[in-house]
PDB file of C-alpha atoms in Angstrom:
ATOM      1  CA  MET U 249     -13.932   4.733  44.300  1.00 37.00           C
ATOM      2  CA  VAL U 250     -10.700   2.570  46.616  1.00 36.00           C
ATOM      3  CA  LEU U 251     -11.660   0.375  49.291  1.00 36.00           C
ATOM      4  CA  ASN U 252      -9.276  -0.982  51.746  1.00 40.00           C
ATOM      5  CA  LYS U 253      -9.446  -2.549  55.137  1.00 41.00           C
ATOM      6  CA  PRO U 254     -12.483  -0.915  57.375  1.00 42.00           C
ATOM      7  CA  LEU U 255     -12.963   0.080  60.609  1.00 39.00           C
ATOM      8  CA  PHE U 256     -14.719  -2.702  62.729  1.00 36.00           C
ATOM      9  CA  LEU U 257     -16.946  -3.425  65.156  1.00 38.00           C
ATOM     10  CA  LEU U 258     -18.477  -6.686  66.070  1.00 34.00           C
ATOM     11  CA  LEU U 259     -21.345  -7.007  68.660  1.00 32.00           C
ATOM     12  CA  HIS U 260     -22.711 -10.282  70.452  1.00 29.00           C
ATOM     13  CA  ILE U 261     -25.661  -9.456  72.117  1.00 28.00           C
ATOM     14  CA  LEU U 262     -28.209 -12.196  73.195  1.00 25.00           C
ATOM     15  CA  ALA U 263     -31.571 -11.441  71.300  1.00 30.00           C
ATOM     16  CA  ALA U 264     -34.784 -12.133  73.273  1.00 31.00           C
ATOM     17  CA  ARG U 265     -37.645 -13.866  72.026  1.00 31.00           C
ATOM     18  CA  GLN U 266     -40.884 -11.215  71.317  1.00 34.00           C
ATOM     19  CA  VAL U 267     -43.757 -11.401  71.081  1.00 37.00           C
ATOM     20  CA  THR U 268     -45.819  -8.486  68.531  1.00 40.00           C
ATOM     21  CA  ASN U 269     -49.110  -6.508  68.842  1.00 46.00           C
ATOM     22  CA  PRO U 270     -51.119  -8.066  65.336  1.00 49.00           C
ATOM     23  CA  ASN U 271     -52.806  -4.099  65.055  1.00 53.00           C
ATOM     24  CA  PRO U 272     -49.694  -1.725  66.736  1.00 53.00           C
ATOM     25  CA  PRO U 273     -50.681   2.198  66.971  1.00 61.00           C
ATOM     26  CA  GLN U 274     -49.135   4.877  65.535  1.00 77.00           C
ATOM     27  CA  TRP U 275     -45.770   5.167  66.710  1.00 73.00           C
ATOM     28  CA  ASP U 276     -43.793   9.222  66.969  1.00 71.00           C
ATOM     29  CA  TYR U 277     -40.698  10.206  68.154  1.00 72.00           C
ATOM     30  CA  ARG U 278     -42.288  12.080  71.144  1.00 70.00           C
ATOM     31  CA  ASP U 279     -40.836   8.987  73.665  1.00 70.00           C
ATOM     32  CA  THR U 280     -38.830   6.203  72.037  1.00 74.00           C
ATOM     33  CA  THR U 281     -38.566   5.020  75.475  1.00 77.00           C
ATOM     34  CA  ARG U 282     -42.411   3.580  75.281  1.00 80.00           C
ATOM     35  CA  TRP U 283     -42.475   2.199  71.952  1.00 84.00           C
ATOM     36  CA  ASN U 284     -41.382  -1.400  73.686  1.00 79.00           C
ATOM     37  CA  ALA U 285     -44.978  -1.289  75.113  1.00 78.00           C
ATOM     38  CA  ASP U 286     -46.723  -1.607  71.579  1.00 80.00           C
ATOM     39  CA  TYR U 287     -43.631  -3.032  69.879  1.00 87.00           C
ATOM     40  CA  PRO U 288     -41.952  -5.592  72.052  1.00 87.00           C
ATOM     41  CA  THR U 289     -38.742  -6.119  69.748  1.00 89.00           C
ATOM     42  CA  CYS U 290     -38.231  -2.182  70.639  1.00 91.00           C
ATOM     43  CA  GLY U 291     -36.948  -3.333  74.124  1.00 89.00           C
ATOM     44  CA  GLY U 292     -34.664  -6.131  72.352  1.00 90.00           C
ATOM     45  CA  ARG U 293     -30.967  -6.695  73.336  1.00 90.00           C
ATOM     46  CA  GLN U 294     -29.483  -6.082  69.756  1.00 92.00           C
ATOM     47  CA  GLN U 295     -31.422  -2.608  68.909  1.00 94.00           C
ATOM     48  CA  SER U 296     -30.035   0.500  67.190  1.00 94.00           C
ATOM     49  CA  PRO U 297     -28.570   3.209  67.285  1.00 94.00           C
ATOM     50  CA  ILE U 298     -25.713   3.044  69.193  1.00 93.00           C
ATOM     51  CA  ASN U 299     -22.408   4.690  70.185  1.00 92.00           C
ATOM     52  CA  LEU U 300     -19.402   3.697  68.640  1.00 92.00           C
ATOM     53  CA  ASP U 301     -16.240   4.056  70.453  1.00 87.00           C
ATOM     54  CA  HIS U 302     -13.519   4.500  68.376  1.00 79.00           C
ATOM     55  CA  TYR U 303     -10.729   2.825  71.706  1.00 69.00           C
ATOM     56  CA  THR U 304     -12.844  -0.120  72.098  1.00 64.00           C
ATOM     57  CA  SER U 305     -13.300  -1.023  68.049  1.00 65.00           C
ATOM     58  CA  ILE U 306     -11.139  -3.983  66.310  1.00 58.00           C
ATOM     59  CA  GLY U 307      -9.251  -3.186  63.390  1.00 58.00           C
ATOM     60  CA  SER U 308     -10.259  -5.922  60.944  1.00 60.00           C
ATOM     61  CA  LEU U 309      -9.431  -7.787  57.795  1.00 58.00           C
ATOM     62  CA  LYS U 310     -12.678  -8.003  57.038  1.00 73.00           C
ATOM     63  CA  PRO U 311     -13.184  -7.516  53.164  1.00 84.00           C
ATOM     64  CA  ALA U 312     -13.799  -4.246  51.652  1.00 90.00           C
ATOM     65  CA  LEU U 313     -17.095  -3.349  50.966  1.00 95.00           C
ATOM     66  CA  LYS U 314     -17.695  -3.364  47.065  1.00 97.00           C
ATOM     67  CA  PHE U 315     -20.652  -1.201  45.592  1.00 98.00           C
ATOM     68  CA  ARG U 316     -22.589  -2.453  41.995  1.00 98.00           C
ATOM     69  CA  ASN U 317     -24.144  -0.029  39.746  1.00 98.00           C
ATOM     70  CA  TYR U 318     -23.920   2.818  42.380  1.00 98.00           C
ATOM     71  CA  ALA U 319     -22.937   4.983  39.735  1.00 97.00           C
ATOM     72  CA  GLN U 320     -25.489   4.203  37.086  1.00 97.00           C
ATOM     73  CA  PRO U 321     -28.082   6.470  36.727  1.00 97.00           C
ATOM     74  CA  PHE U 322     -32.094   5.469  38.302  1.00 97.00           C
ATOM     75  CA  ALA U 323     -34.252   4.333  35.130  1.00 97.00           C
ATOM     76  CA  ARG U 324     -36.570   6.828  36.138  1.00 96.00           C
ATOM     77  CA  GLN U 325     -36.543  10.066  38.323  1.00 96.00           C
ATOM     78  CA  LEU U 326     -36.899   9.963  41.683  1.00 97.00           C
ATOM     79  CA  THR U 327     -39.994  10.715  44.358  1.00 97.00           C
ATOM     80  CA  LEU U 328     -39.331  12.308  47.489  1.00 96.00           C
ATOM     81  CA  VAL U 329     -42.059  11.393  50.059  1.00 95.00           C
ATOM     82  CA  ASN U 330     -42.883  12.438  53.198  1.00 91.00           C
ATOM     83  CA  ASN U 331     -44.297   9.969  55.404  1.00 88.00           C
ATOM     84  CA  GLY U 332     -45.406  11.256  58.581  1.00 85.00           C
ATOM     85  CA  HIS U 333     -41.904  10.815  59.795  1.00 82.00           C
ATOM     86  CA  THR U 334     -38.947  11.446  57.496  1.00 87.00           C
ATOM     87  CA  ALA U 335     -38.181  12.301  54.008  1.00 90.00           C
ATOM     88  CA  ASP U 336     -37.858   9.199  52.558  1.00 94.00           C
ATOM     89  CA  ILE U 337     -37.041   7.796  48.487  1.00 97.00           C
ATOM     90  CA  THR U 338     -37.896   4.524  46.810  1.00 97.00           C
ATOM     91  CA  LEU U 339     -34.981   3.385  44.671  1.00 97.00           C
ATOM     92  CA  PRO U 340     -35.978   2.248  41.358  1.00 97.00           C
ATOM     93  CA  GLU U 341     -33.935   0.011  38.828  1.00 97.00           C
ATOM     94  CA  THR U 342     -31.217   1.275  37.139  1.00 97.00           C
ATOM     95  CA  VAL U 343     -30.946   2.248  33.216  1.00 96.00           C
ATOM     96  CA  ARG U 344     -28.639  -1.037  33.295  1.00 93.00           C
ATOM     97  CA  GLY U 345     -31.538  -2.712  34.923  1.00 93.00           C
ATOM     98  CA  PRO U 346     -30.890  -4.088  38.448  1.00 94.00           C
ATOM     99  CA  ARG U 347     -31.051  -1.789  40.991  1.00 97.00           C
ATOM    100  CA  PRO U 348     -27.325  -0.617  42.969  1.00 98.00           C
ATOM    101  CA  THR U 349     -26.287  -3.242  45.546  1.00 98.00           C
ATOM    102  CA  ILE U 350     -23.517  -4.210  48.155  1.00 98.00           C
ATOM    103  CA  SER U 351     -21.634  -6.984  49.250  1.00 98.00           C
ATOM    104  CA  GLY U 352     -18.469  -7.616  51.620  1.00 96.00           C
ATOM    105  CA  GLY U 353     -17.860  -6.056  54.907  1.00 93.00           C
ATOM    106  CA  LEU U 354     -19.662  -7.875  57.615  1.00 93.00           C
ATOM    107  CA  LEU U 355     -22.111  -8.840  54.944  1.00 96.00           C
ATOM    108  CA  ASP U 356     -22.802 -12.440  53.783  1.00 94.00           C
ATOM    109  CA  GLY U 357     -24.218 -11.955  50.583  1.00 97.00           C
ATOM    110  CA  VAL U 358     -25.098  -9.483  48.153  1.00 98.00           C
ATOM    111  CA  TYR U 359     -27.596  -7.134  49.271  1.00 99.00           C
ATOM    112  CA  GLU U 360     -30.011  -4.867  46.903  1.00 98.00           C
ATOM    113  CA  ALA U 361     -30.699  -1.354  47.189  1.00 98.00           C
ATOM    114  CA  GLN U 362     -34.354  -0.567  48.172  1.00 98.00           C
ATOM    115  CA  SER U 363     -34.797   2.901  49.697  1.00 98.00           C
ATOM    116  CA  LEU U 364     -33.141   6.324  51.672  1.00 97.00           C
ATOM    117  CA  HIS U 365     -34.275   8.402  54.337  1.00 95.00           C
ATOM    118  CA  PHE U 366     -32.831  10.918  56.577  1.00 92.00           C
ATOM    119  CA  HIS U 367     -32.896  11.726  60.425  1.00 90.00           C
ATOM    120  CA  TRP U 368     -32.037  15.295  61.419  1.00 86.00           C
ATOM    121  CA  GLY U 369     -32.757  17.197  64.475  1.00 79.00           C
ATOM    122  CA  ALA U 370     -34.853  20.670  64.927  1.00 71.00           C
ATOM    123  CA  PRO U 371     -34.581  24.146  65.825  1.00 65.00           C
ATOM    124  CA  GLY U 372     -33.096  24.682  69.018  1.00 64.00           C
ATOM    125  CA  ASN U 373     -31.961  20.807  68.545  1.00 67.00           C
ATOM    126  CA  PRO U 374     -30.214  20.678  65.453  1.00 68.00           C
ATOM    127  CA  ARG U 375     -27.781  18.052  65.992  1.00 81.00           C
ATOM    128  CA  GLY U 376     -29.867  14.806  64.613  1.00 85.00           C
ATOM    129  CA  SER U 377     -27.723  11.276  63.642  1.00 92.00           C
ATOM    130  CA  GLU U 378     -28.930   8.544  65.570  1.00 93.00           C
ATOM    131  CA  HIS U 379     -25.769   7.027  65.615  1.00 94.00           C
ATOM    132  CA  THR U 380     -22.917   8.808  68.039  1.00 94.00           C
ATOM    133  CA  VAL U 381     -19.341   8.291  67.161  1.00 93.00           C
ATOM    134  CA  ASN U 382     -16.640   8.806  70.866  1.00 92.00           C
ATOM    135  CA  GLY U 383     -20.386  10.117  71.917  1.00 92.00           C
ATOM    136  CA  TYR U 384     -20.601  12.993  69.057  1.00 94.00           C
ATOM    137  CA  ARG U 385     -23.704  13.409  67.299  1.00 94.00           C
ATOM    138  CA  TYR U 386     -23.370  14.778  63.820  1.00 95.00           C
ATOM    139  CA  ASP U 387     -26.593  17.363  62.387  1.00 92.00           C
ATOM    140  CA  VAL U 388     -27.871  14.652  59.888  1.00 92.00           C
ATOM    141  CA  GLU U 389     -28.053  10.755  59.334  1.00 95.00           C
ATOM    142  CA  LEU U 390     -28.712   9.764  55.690  1.00 96.00           C
ATOM    143  CA  HIS U 391     -29.883   5.783  55.750  1.00 97.00           C
ATOM    144  CA  ILE U 392     -29.449   4.404  52.648  1.00 98.00           C
ATOM    145  CA  VAL U 393     -31.293   0.726  53.349  1.00 98.00           C
ATOM    146  CA  HIS U 394     -30.708  -2.677  51.171  1.00 98.00           C
ATOM    147  CA  LYS U 395     -32.238  -6.199  51.109  1.00 98.00           C
ATOM    148  CA  ASN U 396     -30.392  -8.975  51.148  1.00 99.00           C
ATOM    149  CA  MET U 397     -31.223 -11.266  47.866  1.00 98.00           C
ATOM    150  CA  LYS U 398     -32.135 -14.190  48.580  1.00 97.00           C
ATOM    151  CA  TYR U 399     -35.110 -13.048  50.116  1.00 97.00           C
ATOM    152  CA  GLY U 400     -37.913 -11.759  48.498  1.00 95.00           C
ATOM    153  CA  ASN U 401     -39.466  -9.286  50.112  1.00 95.00           C
ATOM    154  CA  ALA U 402     -38.724  -6.271  52.712  1.00 93.00           C
ATOM    155  CA  GLU U 403     -41.244  -8.416  54.939  1.00 94.00           C
ATOM    156  CA  GLU U 404     -39.529 -11.699  55.069  1.00 97.00           C
ATOM    157  CA  ALA U 405     -36.106 -10.247  54.901  1.00 97.00           C
ATOM    158  CA  MET U 406     -37.151  -8.313  58.302  1.00 96.00           C
ATOM    159  CA  GLN U 407     -37.786 -11.477  59.846  1.00 95.00           C
ATOM    160  CA  ARG U 408     -34.175 -12.933  59.461  1.00 97.00           C
ATOM    161  CA  PRO U 409     -30.915 -11.834  61.194  1.00 96.00           C
ATOM    162  CA  ASP U 410     -29.379 -11.636  58.131  1.00 98.00           C
ATOM    163  CA  GLY U 411     -32.051  -9.206  55.944  1.00 98.00           C
ATOM    164  CA  LEU U 412     -31.466  -5.970  55.468  1.00 98.00           C
ATOM    165  CA  ALA U 413     -28.081  -4.237  55.347  1.00 98.00           C
ATOM    166  CA  VAL U 414     -28.105  -0.055  55.912  1.00 98.00           C
ATOM    167  CA  LEU U 415     -25.134   2.047  54.994  1.00 98.00           C
ATOM    168  CA  ALA U 416     -25.299   4.883  57.680  1.00 97.00           C
ATOM    169  CA  ILE U 417     -23.486   8.482  56.029  1.00 98.00           C
ATOM    170  CA  MET U 418     -22.856  11.095  58.361  1.00 97.00           C
ATOM    171  CA  ILE U 419     -23.432  14.670  57.675  1.00 95.00           C
ATOM    172  CA  ASN U 420     -22.580  18.103  59.516  1.00 94.00           C
ATOM    173  CA  ILE U 421     -23.992  21.770  58.421  1.00 90.00           C
ATOM    174  CA  VAL U 422     -21.216  24.348  57.695  1.00 91.00           C
ATOM    175  CA  ASP U 423     -21.518  27.897  56.682  1.00 91.00           C
ATOM    176  CA  PHE U 424     -19.817  27.021  53.189  1.00 89.00           C
ATOM    177  CA  PRO U 425     -18.857  23.768  52.201  1.00 90.00           C
ATOM    178  CA  ASN U 426     -15.889  23.355  49.471  1.00 87.00           C
ATOM    179  CA  THR U 427     -18.181  20.380  47.718  1.00 91.00           C
ATOM    180  CA  TYR U 428     -21.517  20.006  46.229  1.00 91.00           C
ATOM    181  CA  TYR U 429     -23.256  16.885  46.443  1.00 93.00           C
ATOM    182  CA  PRO U 430     -26.109  16.803  43.628  1.00 92.00           C
ATOM    183  CA  GLY U 431     -28.226  14.189  45.763  1.00 94.00           C
ATOM    184  CA  LEU U 432     -27.855  15.586  48.955  1.00 93.00           C
ATOM    185  CA  ASN U 433     -28.776  19.193  47.465  1.00 92.00           C
ATOM    186  CA  ARG U 434     -31.678  18.199  45.142  1.00 94.00           C
ATOM    187  CA  VAL U 435     -33.416  16.505  48.092  1.00 92.00           C
ATOM    188  CA  PHE U 436     -33.077  19.273  50.471  1.00 90.00           C
ATOM    189  CA  ASN U 437     -34.365  21.592  47.680  1.00 90.00           C
ATOM    190  CA  SER U 438     -37.179  19.731  47.489  1.00 91.00           C
ATOM    191  CA  LEU U 439     -38.202  19.412  51.155  1.00 88.00           C
ATOM    192  CA  PRO U 440     -40.738  22.290  50.397  1.00 87.00           C
ATOM    193  CA  TYR U 441     -42.561  20.877  48.567  1.00 90.00           C
ATOM    194  CA  VAL U 442     -43.491  18.204  50.982  1.00 89.00           C
ATOM    195  CA  ARG U 443     -44.248  19.923  53.902  1.00 84.00           C
ATOM    196  CA  VAL U 444     -47.125  18.050  55.039  1.00 85.00           C
ATOM    197  CA  ALA U 445     -47.597  14.285  55.437  1.00 86.00           C
ATOM    198  CA  ASP U 446     -48.372  11.870  52.951  1.00 90.00           C
ATOM    199  CA  THR U 447     -46.982  14.261  49.757  1.00 92.00           C
ATOM    200  CA  ASN U 448     -44.660  13.886  47.452  1.00 96.00           C
ATOM    201  CA  THR U 449     -42.800  15.220  44.939  1.00 96.00           C
ATOM    202  CA  THR U 450     -40.851  14.539  41.661  1.00 97.00           C
ATOM    203  CA  ILE U 451     -36.894  15.334  41.997  1.00 95.00           C
ATOM    204  CA  PRO U 452     -36.625  16.786  38.402  1.00 84.00           C
ATOM    205  CA  SER U 453     -32.973  15.011  37.822  1.00 86.00           C
ATOM    206  CA  GLN U 454     -31.392  12.158  36.797  1.00 91.00           C
ATOM    207  CA  LEU U 455     -29.421  10.276  39.818  1.00 96.00           C
ATOM    208  CA  SER U 456     -27.267   7.910  41.110  1.00 97.00           C
ATOM    209  CA  LEU U 457     -26.804   6.254  44.523  1.00 97.00           C
ATOM    210  CA  ASN U 458     -22.983   7.766  44.272  1.00 97.00           C
ATOM    211  CA  HIS U 459     -24.420  10.716  43.948  1.00 96.00           C
ATOM    212  CA  PHE U 460     -25.859  10.234  48.055  1.00 96.00           C
ATOM    213  CA  LEU U 461     -22.571   8.692  48.823  1.00 93.00           C
ATOM    214  CA  GLY U 462     -20.475  11.688  47.452  1.00 92.00           C
ATOM    215  CA  ASP U 463     -16.959  11.379  48.877  1.00 93.00           C
ATOM    216  CA  VAL U 464     -17.558   9.822  52.104  1.00 94.00           C
ATOM    217  CA  ASP U 465     -14.481   7.433  53.077  1.00 93.00           C
ATOM    218  CA  THR U 466     -15.925   4.382  52.256  1.00 93.00           C
ATOM    219  CA  ARG U 467     -12.206   2.565  53.512  1.00 89.00           C
ATOM    220  CA  ASN U 468     -12.909   3.253  56.995  1.00 89.00           C
ATOM    221  CA  PHE U 469     -16.460   2.115  58.690  1.00 91.00           C
ATOM    222  CA  TYR U 470     -17.909   0.564  61.825  1.00 92.00           C
ATOM    223  CA  ALA U 471     -19.592  -2.457  61.552  1.00 93.00           C
ATOM    224  CA  TYR U 472     -22.165  -4.053  63.718  1.00 93.00           C
ATOM    225  CA  GLN U 473     -24.901  -6.564  64.302  1.00 95.00           C
ATOM    226  CA  GLY U 474     -28.697  -4.397  65.363  1.00 95.00           C
ATOM    227  CA  SER U 475     -31.694  -3.412  64.330  1.00 96.00           C
ATOM    228  CA  LEU U 476     -34.231  -1.174  62.318  1.00 94.00           C
ATOM    229  CA  THR U 477     -33.998   2.186  64.497  1.00 93.00           C
ATOM    230  CA  THR U 478     -38.324   3.083  64.166  1.00 90.00           C
ATOM    231  CA  PRO U 479     -40.757   0.287  64.840  1.00 90.00           C
ATOM    232  CA  PRO U 480     -41.207  -2.471  64.716  1.00 89.00           C
ATOM    233  CA  CYS U 481     -37.288  -2.502  65.074  1.00 93.00           C
ATOM    234  CA  SER U 482     -36.883  -5.993  63.642  1.00 94.00           C
ATOM    235  CA  GLU U 483     -33.277  -7.110  64.633  1.00 96.00           C
ATOM    236  CA  ALA U 484     -32.201  -8.041  61.300  1.00 96.00           C
ATOM    237  CA  VAL U 485     -29.874  -5.081  60.352  1.00 97.00           C
ATOM    238  CA  THR U 486     -26.101  -5.214  59.517  1.00 96.00           C
ATOM    239  CA  TRP U 487     -24.562  -1.720  59.895  1.00 95.00           C
ATOM    240  CA  HIS U 488     -21.937   0.113  58.164  1.00 95.00           C
ATOM    241  CA  VAL U 489     -21.900   3.642  59.804  1.00 95.00           C
ATOM    242  CA  PHE U 490     -19.083   5.944  57.883  1.00 95.00           C
ATOM    243  CA  PRO U 491     -17.551   8.190  60.630  1.00 94.00           C
ATOM    244  CA  ARG U 492     -16.171  10.737  58.617  1.00 95.00           C
ATOM    245  CA  PRO U 493     -19.454  13.840  57.597  1.00 96.00           C
ATOM    246  CA  LEU U 494     -19.910  14.678  54.482  1.00 96.00           C
ATOM    247  CA  LEU U 495     -20.404  18.913  54.822  1.00 95.00           C
ATOM    248  CA  ILE U 496     -23.382  20.728  53.581  1.00 92.00           C
ATOM    249  CA  SER U 497     -24.740  24.567  53.599  1.00 91.00           C
ATOM    250  CA  ARG U 498     -26.407  25.785  56.279  1.00 86.00           C
ATOM    251  CA  GLU U 499     -28.669  27.711  54.051  1.00 84.00           C
ATOM    252  CA  LEU U 500     -29.438  24.353  52.160  1.00 82.00           C
ATOM    253  CA  VAL U 501     -30.432  22.803  55.054  1.00 75.00           C
ATOM    254  CA  ASN U 502     -32.529  24.621  56.396  1.00 72.00           C
ATOM    255  CA  GLN U 503     -35.231  23.809  54.067  1.00 60.00           C
ATOM    256  CA  GLN U 504     -36.125  21.377  56.323  1.00 59.00           C
ATOM    257  CA  THR U 505     -37.565  23.380  58.603  1.00 54.00           C
ATOM    258  CA  TYR U 506     -40.378  23.515  56.221  1.00 47.00           C
ATOM    259  CA  PHE U 507     -40.775  19.585  57.127  1.00 55.00           C
ATOM    260  CA  ASN U 508     -43.996  19.978  59.111  1.00 48.00           C
ATOM    261  CA  ASN U 509     -45.002  17.358  61.207  1.00 47.00           C
ATOM    262  CA  PRO U 510     -46.834  18.277  64.623  1.00 41.00           C
ATOM    263  CA  LYS U 511     -45.900  15.181  66.158  1.00 42.00           C
ATOM    264  CA  ARG U 512     -42.275  15.308  66.558  1.00 42.00           C
ATOM    265  CA  SER U 513     -39.673  17.956  66.556  1.00 40.00           C
ATOM    266  CA  ILE U 514     -37.400  15.330  65.935  1.00 41.00           C
ATOM    267  CA  ASN U 515     -36.571  12.444  63.934  1.00 47.00           C
ATOM    268  CA  PHE U 516     -34.181  10.358  65.867  1.00 46.00           C
ATOM    269  CA  ASN U 517     -34.057   7.808  67.781  1.00 47.00           C
ATOM    270  CA  VAL U 518     -32.017   8.057  71.171  1.00 45.00           C
ATOM    271  CA  LEU U 519     -29.612   5.651  72.334  1.00 45.00           C
ATOM    272  CA  PRO U 520     -30.984   2.765  73.898  1.00 42.00           C
ATOM    273  CA  PRO U 521     -29.871   2.350  77.739  1.00 37.00           C
ATOM    274  CA  PHE U 522     -30.186  -1.481  77.588  1.00 35.00           C
ATOM    275  CA  CYS U 523     -27.359  -1.973  74.760  1.00 38.00           C
ATOM    276  CA  ARG U 524     -24.030  -3.312  76.313  1.00 36.00           C
ATOM    277  CA  LEU U 525     -21.129  -3.529  73.577  1.00 36.00           C
ATOM    278  CA  LYS U 526     -18.614  -6.326  73.408  1.00 33.00           C
ATOM    279  CA  SER U 527     -15.680  -6.123  71.078  1.00 28.00           C
ATOM    280  CA  SER U 528     -14.044  -9.024  69.347  1.00 24.00           C
ATOM    281  CA  SER U 529     -11.684  -9.918  66.627  1.00 26.00           C
ATOM    282  CA  ASN U 530     -12.186 -11.872  63.883  1.00 23.00           C
TER     283      ASN U 530
END
């Protein structure tokens, strides 16, 4: 994997102090603008997702992203879970022992891979990425979630501005793709087995995180400080968003129509209107 100078976007946004409901209700995607009524941080000033504008971004000399153990197979088969909102996979250790990690880019420290999940559209509204680039919305967005290794658990990390790091891989649907991605193919082929919320299935293959990263151009990305895109919307995430999409087959992605959740027709958050980007160079 060759890494070079990334495309870098810095946001400097003041985050307001929030008081959270100790017993917030369940949330869904029917009206994301109302999340902040029960999760006040969702109305903060450093919320994700955002539109990434090439023309106001800064070509940066920040270090390239470094990937460790991404090519190592996981020590056990992965379990795909319908958590009621999306298809989610908790990532185990690798055959070498440690989980995959990332460093470099906008990150100060080493971040350990924890999980991955997807955001997509719906019939009649197929474009479902959360981030947009120059106003363009992709078909699917894959998030690989990492935790700063200096924090003991995800709950602690979510309370810290440097607690989490997410890689956002964009995916577009085409009729005849030229590349086969083992991780993506096996996940989408498994979706019919988790149609109902709170069900799961084992993916019958030994995979590595590289099988999900595919041939994405890791030399070029947008990076910014933001938040989780779902409640509690913790402003604890360093985002690295790769604008060049992976291409997968339309027939394969049609499997997601089996993913049955009556509480939503889509599973992506809208761009928050209160975020204002401010670019700077280092």
